Structures are given as C-alpha cells and as structure tokens.
Short mmCIF file of C-alpha atoms and ligand atoms in Angstrom, two decimals:
data_model
loop_
_atom_site.label_atom_id
_atom_site.label_comp_id
_atom_site.label_asym_id
_atom_site.label_seq_id
_atom_site.Cartn_x
_atom_site.Cartn_y
_atom_site.Cartn_z
CA MET O 10 120.72 -28.45 56.63
CA PRO O 11 118.93 -29.96 53.51
CA LYS O 12 122.35 -32.07 52.30
CA GLU O 13 122.44 -34.09 55.67
CA LEU O 14 118.55 -34.38 55.75
CA ILE O 15 118.23 -36.35 52.38
CA GLU O 16 121.05 -38.20 53.57
CA LYS O 17 119.68 -39.35 56.60
CA ILE O 18 116.43 -39.93 55.07
CA ARG O 19 117.60 -42.40 52.47
CA GLU O 20 119.85 -43.89 54.96
CA LYS O 21 115.95 -44.72 56.52
CA ALA O 22 114.23 -45.14 53.32
CA GLY O 23 116.73 -46.40 50.74
CA ASP O 24 118.34 -44.67 47.77
CA ALA O 25 115.23 -45.10 45.45
CA PRO O 26 114.40 -42.10 44.07
CA VAL O 27 110.77 -40.71 45.23
CA SER O 28 108.57 -39.51 41.79
CA ILE O 29 105.87 -37.61 43.88
CA GLY O 30 105.52 -35.82 47.07
CA LEU O 31 101.75 -35.78 48.77
CA ILE O 32 100.79 -33.15 51.43
CA LEU O 33 97.62 -33.98 53.60
CA GLY O 34 95.43 -31.78 54.94
CA SER O 35 92.97 -31.31 57.78
CA GLY O 36 91.22 -34.83 57.88
CA LEU O 37 92.93 -36.17 55.23
CA GLY O 38 95.93 -38.50 56.77
CA ARG O 39 94.54 -41.44 56.26
CA LEU O 40 95.66 -41.54 52.82
CA ALA O 41 99.04 -42.25 54.35
CA ASN O 42 97.45 -45.64 55.68
CA ASP O 43 97.87 -47.25 51.97
CA VAL O 44 101.64 -46.69 52.07
CA GLU O 45 104.24 -49.43 52.59
CA GLY O 46 107.03 -48.06 53.59
CA VAL O 47 108.76 -46.31 56.55
CA ARG O 48 107.13 -43.58 58.48
CA ILE O 49 109.69 -40.76 60.19
CA PRO O 50 108.38 -38.46 62.63
CA TYR O 51 109.06 -35.09 61.89
CA SER O 52 110.79 -34.33 65.49
CA GLU O 53 113.17 -36.49 63.63
CA LEU O 54 113.62 -34.05 60.96
CA PRO O 55 115.24 -31.13 61.96
CA GLY O 56 113.96 -28.00 59.93
CA PHE O 57 110.69 -29.92 59.77
CA PRO O 58 107.22 -28.93 60.94
CA HIS O 59 105.48 -29.34 64.76
CA SER O 60 102.24 -29.03 63.70
CA GLY O 61 99.71 -28.23 66.52
CA VAL O 62 97.07 -28.82 64.78
CA SER O 63 94.68 -31.46 65.82
CA GLY O 64 93.59 -33.92 62.98
CA HIS O 65 97.18 -33.46 61.39
CA SER O 66 99.53 -35.81 62.21
CA ALA O 67 103.44 -35.24 61.59
CA GLU O 68 105.38 -37.82 59.95
CA LEU O 69 107.15 -38.15 56.64
CA VAL O 70 106.27 -41.70 54.53
CA ILE O 71 108.38 -42.93 52.09
CA GLY O 72 107.49 -46.26 50.35
CA ASP O 73 105.10 -47.33 47.54
CA LEU O 74 101.73 -46.19 47.00
CA HIS O 75 99.42 -47.95 44.36
CA GLY O 76 103.23 -48.96 42.64
CA VAL O 77 104.70 -45.35 42.64
CA ARG O 78 107.62 -44.48 45.06
CA VAL O 79 105.64 -41.29 46.90
CA ALA O 80 106.92 -39.30 50.02
CA ILE O 81 103.87 -38.22 52.08
CA PHE O 82 104.42 -35.38 54.21
CA SER O 83 101.25 -36.44 56.79
CA GLY O 84 100.59 -33.17 58.45
CA ARG O 85 102.13 -29.42 57.03
CA GLU O 86 102.43 -26.05 59.13
CA HIS O 87 100.22 -23.12 58.42
CA TYR O 88 101.12 -19.94 58.22
CA TYR O 89 98.88 -19.04 61.04
CA GLU O 90 100.42 -21.49 63.49
CA ASN O 91 104.00 -19.49 63.86
CA GLY O 92 103.37 -16.79 61.63
CA ARG O 93 106.06 -18.30 59.12
CA ALA O 94 104.93 -18.28 55.25
CA ASP O 95 107.97 -20.67 54.56
CA ALA O 96 107.45 -23.25 57.27
CA MET O 97 107.01 -25.85 54.24
CA ARG O 98 110.45 -24.62 52.80
CA ILE O 99 112.95 -27.14 54.00
CA PRO O 100 110.55 -30.09 53.54
CA LEU O 101 109.93 -28.84 49.70
CA GLU O 102 113.48 -28.82 49.18
CA VAL O 103 114.40 -32.27 50.90
CA LEU O 104 111.17 -33.48 48.51
CA ALA O 105 112.99 -32.18 45.76
CA GLY O 106 116.48 -33.41 46.75
CA LEU O 107 115.24 -37.26 47.13
CA GLY O 108 114.48 -36.90 43.37
CA ALA O 109 110.50 -35.96 43.22
CA THR O 110 109.52 -34.16 40.22
CA ALA O 111 105.97 -33.36 41.51
CA LEU O 112 103.91 -32.70 44.24
CA LEU O 113 100.26 -33.23 44.88
CA ALA O 114 98.60 -30.94 47.56
CA THR O 115 95.79 -31.58 49.06
CA ASN O 116 93.83 -29.43 51.56
CA ALA O 117 90.22 -28.68 53.06
CA SER O 118 88.18 -25.97 52.19
CA GLY O 119 84.82 -24.07 52.03
CA SER O 120 82.89 -23.46 49.28
CA PHE O 121 80.90 -20.69 47.55
CA ARG O 122 80.16 -22.31 44.72
CA SER O 123 76.25 -24.31 44.89
CA ASP O 124 77.95 -27.27 42.41
CA ILE O 125 81.17 -27.94 44.81
CA PRO O 126 79.22 -28.52 48.06
CA PRO O 127 80.60 -30.58 50.98
CA GLY O 128 81.74 -33.50 50.54
CA ASP O 129 82.81 -32.60 46.57
CA LEU O 130 86.27 -32.33 45.49
CA MET O 131 87.81 -29.56 43.52
CA ILE O 132 91.19 -29.46 41.46
CA LEU O 133 92.78 -26.16 41.77
CA SER O 134 93.27 -24.38 38.45
CA ASP O 135 94.81 -21.61 40.37
CA HIS O 136 94.87 -19.63 43.22
CA ILE O 137 94.64 -16.09 44.50
CA ASN O 138 97.03 -15.57 47.27
CA PHE O 139 94.75 -13.43 49.28
CA SER O 140 97.06 -13.00 52.45
CA GLY O 141 100.02 -10.79 50.80
CA LEU O 142 102.42 -13.10 52.24
CA ASN O 143 104.88 -14.74 50.23
CA PRO O 144 107.50 -17.76 51.12
CA LEU O 145 110.21 -16.36 49.28
CA ILE O 146 110.42 -13.19 50.67
CA GLY O 147 114.07 -12.53 51.82
CA GLU O 148 115.22 -15.29 49.31
CA ALA O 149 118.49 -13.21 47.60
CA SER O 150 118.66 -15.33 44.13
CA ASP O 151 116.69 -14.16 41.12
CA SER O 152 115.50 -17.59 41.22
CA ARG O 153 112.87 -15.94 43.56
CA PHE O 154 111.09 -14.30 40.47
CA VAL O 155 108.91 -17.80 39.97
CA ASN O 156 106.50 -17.55 37.03
CA MET O 157 103.34 -18.39 38.41
CA THR O 158 101.18 -18.29 34.96
CA GLU O 159 100.83 -22.39 35.12
CA ALA O 160 101.52 -23.12 38.79
CA TYR O 161 99.35 -25.75 38.85
CA ASP O 162 100.35 -27.97 36.07
CA PRO O 163 98.01 -28.60 33.12
CA ASP O 164 99.21 -32.03 32.40
CA ILE O 165 98.80 -33.22 35.42
CA ARG O 166 95.13 -31.76 36.08
CA MET O 167 94.20 -33.47 33.02
CA GLN O 168 95.40 -36.70 34.26
CA ILE O 169 93.70 -35.85 37.75
CA GLU O 170 90.32 -35.55 35.99
CA ALA O 171 90.68 -38.14 33.46
CA ALA O 172 91.25 -40.43 36.80
CA ALA O 173 88.28 -38.96 38.74
CA LYS O 174 86.43 -40.03 35.32
CA GLU O 175 87.48 -43.49 35.36
CA THR O 176 86.41 -43.56 39.17
CA GLY O 177 83.04 -42.08 38.51
CA ILE O 178 83.48 -39.40 40.86
CA ASP O 179 82.32 -36.08 39.99
CA ILE O 180 85.38 -33.48 40.63
CA LYS O 181 85.11 -29.63 39.15
CA SER O 182 87.75 -27.27 38.89
CA GLY O 183 88.34 -23.72 40.36
CA VAL O 184 90.31 -21.34 41.94
CA TYR O 185 91.55 -21.38 45.46
CA ALA O 186 91.65 -18.35 47.80
CA TRP O 187 94.27 -18.53 50.45
CA TYR O 188 92.95 -16.73 53.76
CA SER O 189 95.61 -16.65 56.36
CA GLY O 190 93.40 -17.92 59.17
CA PRO O 191 93.07 -19.08 61.92
CA SER O 192 89.71 -17.25 62.40
CA PHE O 193 87.46 -18.47 59.61
CA GLU O 194 86.22 -15.82 57.17
CA THR O 195 83.25 -13.35 57.41
CA PRO O 196 80.34 -13.61 55.06
CA ALA O 197 81.53 -10.07 53.91
CA GLU O 198 84.57 -11.43 52.84
CA ILE O 199 83.31 -14.34 50.95
CA ARG O 200 80.88 -12.50 49.26
CA MET O 201 84.42 -10.23 48.08
CA LEU O 202 86.41 -13.38 47.63
CA LYS O 203 83.28 -14.71 45.10
CA MET O 204 83.43 -11.32 43.32
CA LEU O 205 86.95 -11.44 42.83
CA GLY O 206 86.85 -14.54 40.90
CA SER O 207 87.62 -17.59 43.84
CA ASP O 208 85.68 -20.48 44.02
CA VAL O 209 86.61 -21.97 47.33
CA VAL O 210 88.75 -20.60 50.50
CA GLY O 211 91.16 -22.42 52.54
CA MET O 212 94.45 -21.67 54.46
CA SER O 213 96.97 -23.44 53.20
CA THR O 214 98.69 -25.13 49.75
CA VAL O 215 99.47 -21.19 48.14
CA PRO O 216 102.95 -20.64 50.10
CA GLU O 217 103.45 -24.81 49.23
CA VAL O 218 102.60 -24.20 45.46
CA ILE O 219 105.08 -21.38 45.39
CA LEU O 220 107.86 -22.98 46.97
CA GLY O 221 107.00 -26.22 44.89
CA ARG O 222 107.69 -24.09 41.80
CA PHE O 223 110.59 -22.15 43.44
CA PHE O 224 112.46 -25.64 43.94
CA GLY O 225 111.57 -26.84 39.92
CA LEU O 226 108.66 -29.17 41.02
CA ARG O 227 105.33 -29.67 38.70
CA CYS O 228 102.46 -28.88 41.25
CA ALA O 229 98.90 -29.77 41.71
CA ALA O 230 96.47 -29.53 44.01
CA VAL O 231 93.07 -31.40 44.84
CA SER O 232 90.43 -29.43 47.91
CA VAL O 233 88.49 -31.59 49.59
CA VAL O 234 85.09 -29.26 50.61
CA THR O 235 84.25 -29.57 54.20
CA ASN O 236 81.43 -26.69 54.25
CA MET O 237 79.62 -23.74 52.34
CA ALA O 238 81.66 -20.83 53.34
CA ALA O 239 80.51 -18.43 56.00
CA GLY O 240 77.32 -16.75 55.43
CA LEU O 241 76.44 -19.31 52.74
CA SER O 242 74.67 -22.26 55.10
CA ASP O 243 72.96 -22.48 58.52
CA GLU O 244 75.64 -25.01 59.28
CA ASN O 245 78.03 -24.00 62.03
CA ILE O 246 81.57 -23.68 60.61
CA SER O 247 83.96 -24.70 63.15
CA HIS O 248 87.38 -27.02 62.84
CA GLU O 249 85.47 -29.79 64.88
CA HIS O 250 83.34 -29.92 61.50
CA THR O 251 86.16 -29.67 58.99
CA LYS O 252 87.60 -32.72 60.77
CA GLU O 253 84.38 -34.26 60.81
CA SER O 254 83.57 -33.79 57.13
CA ALA O 255 87.03 -33.98 55.63
CA PRO O 256 86.64 -38.09 55.50
CA ILE O 257 83.51 -38.03 52.87
CA GLY O 258 85.94 -36.07 50.49
CA ALA O 259 89.14 -38.05 51.32
CA ALA O 260 87.67 -41.50 50.40
CA LYS O 261 86.81 -40.16 47.28
CA LEU O 262 90.32 -38.53 46.72
CA ALA O 263 91.53 -41.91 48.00
CA LYS O 264 89.97 -43.85 45.12
CA ILE O 265 91.13 -41.44 42.50
CA ILE O 266 94.92 -41.26 43.47
CA GLU O 267 94.90 -45.53 43.58
CA VAL O 268 93.68 -44.86 40.04
CA LEU O 269 96.21 -42.18 38.87
CA LEU O 270 99.40 -43.42 40.27
CA PRO O 271 99.64 -46.44 38.45
CA GLN O 272 99.28 -44.50 35.26
CA LEU O 273 100.71 -41.17 36.17
CA LYS O 274 103.11 -39.84 33.61
CA LEU O 275 105.30 -37.15 34.91
N1 LIG B 24 87.23 -21.10 55.34
C1 LIG B 24 88.72 -21.27 55.32
N2 LIG B 24 89.30 -22.55 55.42
C2 LIG B 24 88.75 -23.94 55.61
C3 LIG B 24 87.30 -23.40 55.65
C4 LIG B 24 86.90 -22.34 55.67
O1 LIG B 24 85.44 -22.24 55.52
N3 LIG B 24 86.94 -24.69 55.43
C5 LIG B 24 87.96 -25.94 55.53
N4 LIG B 24 88.95 -25.34 55.89
#
C-alpha cells in the first residue's frame, strides 16, 4: 500500500525528495499556508486519517517552505478518535518513502510549569508515554524494539534553540506526557504527572515519534502551550480555548521555522 501511495503522491507532487515532514497540531494549521506546492486531501490517500477533530484540517501539503522541500501533515489522527495508536503509521511510512530523513511534530499542550505559560513554546527533550499504548504492538519483526534513548534528536533540538534565539523568541525545553484524552486531565492527575518528571501534557505526538523512530526518521517536536493544566489556573479548560489560544504560539513557531528551515542541517 505505501508503495502505491508514494507513486500516487509523486505523480501529483513530483519526484524531488522531501527533506523533512511536519505534523501540525490543533490550531497550528496556518503554517501550511506558507507552502508553495500541491495540496492532496487525505480522502484521496487510502490509509491516511479521516480526522474529525475541529481545528484540524486533513490534507497533505508538499512543496517548498522557506527553500526546503517539506511534506506537511495538516491534521493528524489521535488515538482518542478511533482507539488506534498506530493511526499515523501509513502517513509516516509514506514520509520516509518520499525521501524524508526527519520529522518535526507540533502539538498543543497544557503546562504545569509557571515559566512556560500559555502562548509559550517548549521543545520536547523527552516524553513519558503515560497511556501504556504503543503503535508498534503487533509488529512482528525485531525492528519493533526501537531504541528511544535519544528519541528527540539532540542536534535538531539545538538547531531549533539557535533559530529561536535568532528570532528573539523565548523557548524552553521539557518533558511531554502523553495522556490519551479526549477528556482533559483531573487536577490530581496533573499533580502526579508533575511529580513524575513531566512539564506539559497533551494527547498526541508520542505515538508519532515512536513510529518516526521505527521508520528511521530523526525526530523533533515543539509544543505550543495553550493553557495551564487542570487545577493550576482559574481559566476554563476546553477545546474551544485550545483552538483560540494556539494561534499565539503558532505565530511564534512560524517565525522560528522561517529561520530554522533555510539553515537546517540534517
Ligand atoms: N491537556 C491535554 N491536552 C491538551 C491540553 C491539556 O491541558 N491543552 C491542550 N492540549
């Protein structure tokens, strides 16, 4: 299946290899507007997600972004939509098949660090898979035993930090905890997650990074903090709020990506 898909995509987008794939999270879709290239609705790509989450679009965008050939997944499928932790498996296999060597995932998250307030960005230095799920369950080959020691590529992380510094945008690093959702966490869960060494919580990215590593991609991820996590502020936590708040961080992320891509060394 991925072979046919890759051919189909190449027919539309051309044969030139893609350098890096980007996954855009809730409210971050506008980053795809800057790409000059082709847009292929997921509905034309068998095996691609049919995301039904408002605030997410559902198309693959391939083309030039600040001088780099990218594949943008504008919209992802989350575990909470269908109970499939491997929902992004085919898209990521296709990404590797299109020649990409790296993946940059983005997400929205709730923070438990007062120095990473809503509107701020956090580079993932690591994650805690608090769901107990794994997209590689059922994979038969020994390649399923993926080494996750440096799952978030230290060199790409440094390049993101340097790009942020150049733009003057403050960016911190920290640990992302994956909670399955779709309900938000309770205040007690947030206290626990904090005690266990994470800094923000969200409902995505972790299965994608596991799959990315499985397919040999160098992975990085940036979280856009949309709210303080449950119990940490008087603000009401809701998906509406996530969608409203994400563009603040997304605008910062767009600026960092504009500086990062032309000088990205993979
Ligand atoms: N929890 C989980 N996922 C999220 C949150 C949150 O508080 N905010 C945005 N995505």
